[in-house]
Amino acid sequence: MPTTIQSPELQAFATGFPYALLNAGVALVLLVVGASIYALLTPHREIQLIREGNSAAAISFAGVLVGLAIPVAVSLSHSSSVAEVALWGVASLAVQLLVFRLTDMLLRGLPQRIQEGEVSAAALLVGAKLAVALILAAAWTG
């Protein structure tokens, strides 16, 4: 009767892989839902503008994706449950919406500037989003 030899590494992989897939799936859903909510709540229509070739809208929306992904990714490595990852994702979205509003107050007319293709406004917004995302990531792991 043949015996199968399984290494501890293979056993650990077999045990952890489904959980890793679940976490990655939740993180991806958070990213898609968060970006969709963000797109719905901002006054301009990023996806439509991107389809029309608006570089400022593309840069701005890329900042949304990365700005949401950074704190969610860090929370994945420090959270003990899927629910905890989801909570951090929702909190990240709320803060990123606030960053948009604060940047709009600073620049006055940010949505219109992005609609008009003003890359400098989009770049500043991305910088603010990434800076806040990094701070959130550090705060979430506290």
Coordinates of C-alpha atoms in Angstrom, one line a residue:
M1 CA 0.0 0.0 0.0
P2 CA 1.6 3.3 -1.1
T3 CA 1.9 6.0 1.4
T4 CA 1.6 9.7 0.5
I5 CA 4.1 12.1 2.0
Q6 CA 2.9 15.6 2.4
S7 CA 5.2 18.2 3.5
P8 CA 4.2 20.7 6.2
E9 CA 4.5 23.5 3.6
L10 CA 2.0 21.7 1.3
Q11 CA -0.4 21.1 4.2
A12 CA -0.2 24.8 5.3
F13 CA -0.8 25.9 1.7
A14 CA -3.9 23.6 1.4
T15 CA -5.3 24.9 4.7
G16 CA -4.5 28.6 4.1
F17 CA -5.3 28.9 0.4
P18 CA -9.1 29.0 0.6
Y19 CA -8.9 31.6 3.4
A20 CA -6.5 33.7 1.3
L21 CA -8.8 33.5 -1.7
L22 CA -11.8 34.6 0.5
N23 CA -9.8 37.6 1.9
A24 CA -8.7 38.5 -1.6
G25 CA -12.2 38.2 -2.9
V26 CA -13.6 40.4 -0.1
A27 CA -10.8 43.0 -0.8
L28 CA -11.6 43.1 -4.5
V29 CA -15.3 43.4 -3.8
L30 CA -14.6 46.3 -1.5
L31 CA -12.4 47.9 -4.1
V32 CA -15.1 47.6 -6.8
V33 CA -18.0 48.7 -4.6
G34 CA -16.0 51.5 -3.0
A35 CA -14.9 52.9 -6.4
S36 CA -18.4 52.5 -7.7
I37 CA -19.9 54.4 -4.7
Y38 CA -17.2 57.1 -5.1
A39 CA -18.0 57.5 -8.8
L40 CA -21.7 57.8 -8.0
L41 CA -21.2 60.4 -5.3
T42 CA -18.8 62.7 -7.1
P43 CA -20.5 65.4 -9.2
H44 CA -18.7 64.4 -12.4
R45 CA -19.0 61.1 -14.2
E46 CA -15.4 59.7 -14.3
I47 CA -16.1 56.6 -16.3
Q48 CA -17.9 58.5 -19.0
L49 CA -15.1 61.2 -19.1
I50 CA -12.4 58.4 -19.3
R51 CA -14.2 56.8 -22.2
E52 CA -14.2 60.2 -23.9
G53 CA -10.4 60.4 -23.4
N54 CA -10.2 62.8 -20.5
S55 CA -6.8 62.2 -18.9
A56 CA -7.6 64.2 -15.8
A57 CA -10.6 62.0 -15.1
A58 CA -8.4 58.9 -15.6
I59 CA -5.7 60.2 -13.3
S60 CA -8.3 61.1 -10.7
F61 CA -10.0 57.7 -10.8
A62 CA -6.7 55.9 -10.7
G63 CA -6.0 57.8 -7.5
V64 CA -9.4 56.5 -6.1
L65 CA -8.5 52.9 -6.9
V66 CA -5.0 53.1 -5.4
G67 CA -6.2 55.3 -2.5
L68 CA -8.8 52.6 -1.6
A69 CA -6.5 49.7 -2.3
I70 CA -3.6 50.7 0.0
P71 CA -5.5 50.7 3.4
V72 CA -7.5 47.6 2.4
A73 CA -4.3 45.8 1.4
V74 CA -2.6 46.7 4.7
S75 CA -5.7 45.7 6.7
L76 CA -5.7 42.3 5.0
S77 CA -2.3 41.6 6.5
H78 CA -3.3 42.8 10.0
S79 CA -6.9 41.8 10.4
S80 CA -8.1 38.7 12.1
S81 CA -11.4 38.3 10.2
V82 CA -13.1 39.1 6.9
A83 CA -15.6 41.3 8.7
E84 CA -12.7 43.4 10.1
V85 CA -11.3 43.8 6.6
A86 CA -14.7 44.9 5.4
L87 CA -15.0 47.5 8.2
W88 CA -11.6 49.0 7.4
G89 CA -12.6 49.2 3.7
V90 CA -15.8 51.1 4.5
A91 CA -13.9 53.5 6.7
S92 CA -11.3 54.0 4.0
L93 CA -14.0 54.9 1.5
A94 CA -15.6 57.4 3.9
V95 CA -12.3 59.1 4.5
Q96 CA -11.4 59.2 0.7
L97 CA -14.8 60.9 0.0
L98 CA -13.8 63.5 2.7
V99 CA -10.4 64.0 1.0
F100 CA -12.2 64.7 -2.3
R101 CA -14.4 67.3 -0.6
L102 CA -11.5 69.0 1.2
T103 CA -9.4 69.1 -2.0
D104 CA -12.5 70.6 -3.8
M105 CA -12.7 73.3 -1.1
L106 CA -9.0 74.0 -1.6
L107 CA -9.1 74.2 -5.4
R108 CA -12.7 75.5 -5.8
G109 CA -14.5 73.8 -8.6
L110 CA -12.5 70.5 -8.7
P111 CA -15.2 68.5 -10.5
Q112 CA -15.4 71.2 -13.2
R113 CA -11.6 71.3 -13.5
I114 CA -11.5 67.5 -14.0
Q115 CA -14.3 67.6 -16.5
E116 CA -12.3 70.2 -18.4
G117 CA -9.3 67.9 -18.4
E118 CA -7.1 69.9 -16.0
V119 CA -4.4 67.4 -15.2
S120 CA -2.8 69.6 -12.5
A121 CA -6.0 69.5 -10.4
A122 CA -6.3 65.7 -10.9
A123 CA -2.6 65.3 -9.9
L124 CA -3.1 67.2 -6.7
L125 CA -6.2 65.2 -5.9
V126 CA -4.2 61.9 -6.5
G127 CA -1.4 63.2 -4.3
A128 CA -3.9 64.0 -1.5
K129 CA -5.6 60.6 -1.9
L130 CA -2.3 58.7 -1.8
A131 CA -1.0 60.6 1.2
V132 CA -4.2 60.0 3.1
A133 CA -4.2 56.3 2.0
L134 CA -0.7 55.8 3.4
I135 CA -1.6 57.5 6.7
L136 CA -4.8 55.4 6.9
A137 CA -2.8 52.2 6.3
A138 CA -0.5 53.0 9.1
A139 CA -3.4 54.1 11.4
W140 CA -5.4 50.9 10.7
T141 CA -2.4 48.8 11.8
G142 CA -1.7 51.1 14.7

